[in-house]
Coordinates of N, CA and C in Angstrom, one line a residue:
M30 N -25.5 3.9 5.6 CA -24.8 5.1 5.4 C -24.7 5.4 3.9
A31 N -25.1 6.6 3.5 CA -25.1 7.0 2.1 C -23.8 6.8 1.4
G32 N -22.7 7.0 2.1 CA -21.3 6.8 1.5 C -21.1 5.4 1.1
E33 N -21.6 4.4 1.8 CA -21.4 3.0 1.5 C -22.0 2.7 0.1
F34 N -23.0 3.5 -0.3 CA -23.7 3.1 -1.6 C -23.2 4.0 -2.8
A35 N -22.3 4.8 -2.6 CA -21.8 5.7 -3.6 C -21.4 5.0 -4.9
D36 N -20.6 3.9 -4.7 CA -20.1 3.1 -5.9 C -21.3 2.5 -6.6
I37 N -22.2 1.9 -5.9 CA -23.3 1.2 -6.5 C -24.2 2.3 -7.2
R38 N -24.4 3.4 -6.6 CA -25.2 4.5 -7.2 C -24.5 5.0 -8.5
R39 N -23.2 5.1 -8.5 CA -22.5 5.5 -9.7 C -22.7 4.5 -10.8
R40 N -22.6 3.2 -10.5 CA -22.8 2.2 -11.5 C -24.2 2.2 -12.0
L41 N -25.2 2.4 -11.1 CA -26.6 2.5 -11.6 C -26.8 3.7 -12.5
E42 N -26.1 4.8 -12.2 CA -26.2 6.0 -13.1 C -25.6 5.7 -14.5
A43 N -24.5 4.9 -14.5 CA -23.9 4.5 -15.8 C -24.8 3.6 -16.6
I44 N -25.4 2.7 -15.9 CA -26.4 1.8 -16.5 C -27.6 2.6 -17.1
S45 N -28.0 3.6 -16.3 CA -29.1 4.4 -16.8 C -28.7 5.1 -18.1
E46 N -27.5 5.6 -18.2 CA -27.1 6.2 -19.4 C -27.0 5.3 -20.6
E47 N -26.5 4.0 -20.3 CA -26.5 3.0 -21.3 C -27.9 2.7 -21.9
L48 N -28.8 2.6 -20.9 CA -30.2 2.3 -21.3 C -30.8 3.4 -22.2
A49 N -30.5 4.7 -21.8 CA -30.9 5.8 -22.6 C -30.3 5.8 -24.0
D50 N -29.0 5.5 -24.1 CA -28.4 5.4 -25.4 C -29.0 4.3 -26.2
L51 N -29.3 3.2 -25.7 CA -29.9 2.1 -26.4 C -31.3 2.5 -26.9
A52 N -32.1 3.2 -26.0 CA -33.4 3.6 -26.4 C -33.3 4.6 -27.6
M53 N -32.4 5.5 -27.5 CA -32.2 6.5 -28.6 C -31.8 5.8 -29.9
E54 N -31.0 4.8 -29.8 CA -30.6 4.0 -31.0 C -31.8 3.3 -31.6
R55 N -32.7 2.7 -30.7 CA -33.9 2.1 -31.3 C -34.8 3.1 -32.0
L56 N -34.9 4.3 -31.4 CA -35.7 5.4 -32.0 C -35.1 5.7 -33.4
R57 N -33.8 5.9 -33.4 CA -33.1 6.3 -34.7 C -33.4 5.2 -35.8
E58 N -33.2 3.9 -35.4 CA -33.4 2.8 -36.3 C -34.8 2.8 -36.8
S59 N -35.8 3.1 -35.9 CA -37.2 3.1 -36.3 C -37.4 4.2 -37.3
I60 N -36.9 5.4 -37.0 CA -37.1 6.5 -38.0 C -36.4 6.3 -39.3
D61 N -35.2 5.7 -39.2 CA -34.5 5.4 -40.5 C -35.2 4.4 -41.3
N62 N -36.0 3.5 -40.7 CA -36.8 2.5 -41.4 C -38.2 3.0 -41.7
G63 N -38.5 4.3 -41.5 CA -39.8 4.8 -41.9 C -40.8 4.6 -40.8
G64 N -40.5 4.1 -39.6 CA -41.4 3.8 -38.6 C -42.1 5.1 -38.1
V65 N -43.4 5.0 -37.8 CA -44.2 6.1 -37.3 C -44.6 5.9 -35.8
E66 N -44.4 4.7 -35.3 CA -44.7 4.4 -33.9 C -43.4 4.1 -33.1
L67 N -43.5 4.3 -31.8 CA -42.4 4.0 -30.9 C -42.1 2.5 -30.9
P68 N -40.9 2.1 -31.1 CA -40.6 0.7 -31.0 C -40.8 0.1 -29.6
V69 N -41.3 -1.1 -29.5 CA -41.5 -1.7 -28.2 C -40.3 -1.7 -27.4
D70 N -39.1 -2.0 -28.0 CA -37.9 -2.1 -27.2 C -37.6 -0.8 -26.6
E71 N -37.9 0.3 -27.3 CA -37.6 1.7 -26.7 C -38.4 1.9 -25.5
R72 N -39.7 1.5 -25.5 CA -40.5 1.7 -24.3 C -40.0 0.9 -23.2
R73 N -39.6 -0.4 -23.4 CA -39.1 -1.2 -22.3 C -37.8 -0.6 -21.8
L74 N -36.9 -0.2 -22.7 CA -35.7 0.4 -22.2 C -35.9 1.6 -21.4
T75 N -36.9 2.4 -21.8 CA -37.2 3.7 -21.0 C -37.7 3.3 -19.6
R76 N -38.6 2.3 -19.6 CA -39.1 1.9 -18.3 C -38.0 1.4 -17.4
A77 N -37.1 0.6 -18.0 CA -36.0 0.1 -17.2 C -35.1 1.2 -16.7
R78 N -34.8 2.2 -17.6 CA -34.0 3.3 -17.2 C -34.6 4.1 -16.0
R79 N -35.9 4.3 -16.1 CA -36.6 5.0 -15.0 C -36.4 4.2 -13.7
A80 N -36.6 2.9 -13.7 CA -36.4 2.1 -12.5 C -35.0 2.2 -12.0
V81 N -34.0 2.1 -12.9 CA -32.6 2.2 -12.4 C -32.4 3.6 -11.8
E82 N -32.9 4.6 -12.4 CA -32.8 6.0 -11.9 C -33.4 6.1 -10.5
K83 N -34.5 5.5 -10.3 CA -35.2 5.5 -9.1 C -34.4 4.8 -8.0
A84 N -33.8 3.7 -8.4 CA -32.9 2.9 -7.4 C -31.7 3.8 -7.0
A85 N -31.1 4.5 -8.0 CA -30.0 5.3 -7.7 C -30.4 6.5 -6.8
G86 N -31.6 7.0 -7.0 CA -32.1 8.1 -6.2 C -32.3 7.6 -4.8
I87 N -32.8 6.4 -4.6 CA -33.0 5.9 -3.3 C -31.7 5.7 -2.5
L88 N -30.7 5.3 -3.2 CA -29.4 5.1 -2.6 C -28.7 6.4 -2.3
A89 N -29.1 7.5 -3.0 CA -28.6 8.8 -2.7 C -29.2 9.5 -1.5
E90 N -30.4 9.0 -1.1 CA -31.1 9.6 0.1 C -30.2 9.5 1.3
P91 N -30.3 10.5 2.2 CA -29.5 10.5 3.4 C -30.0 9.3 4.3
D92 N -29.1 8.8 5.1 CA -29.5 7.7 6.0 C -30.2 8.3 7.2
D93 N -31.5 7.8 7.4 CA -32.3 8.4 8.5 C -32.2 7.6 9.8
H94 N -31.2 6.7 9.9 CA -31.0 6.0 11.1 C -29.9 6.7 11.9
H95 N -30.2 7.2 13.1 CA -29.2 8.0 13.8 C -28.6 7.2 14.9

């Protein structure tokens, strides 16, 4: 039941925001240091954020067991 997963989904959404913030921080640091390429950490953080968002989306889907 979708309601059972609401708390976990909210926590995943918060984690997604944290990962996005860290990725932006890495980008800012790279720019401040004169970097012209995306930092490897930023790419990994973005991939992790997308995976967490996907998991949250899956938990938000309606329960198809009647």
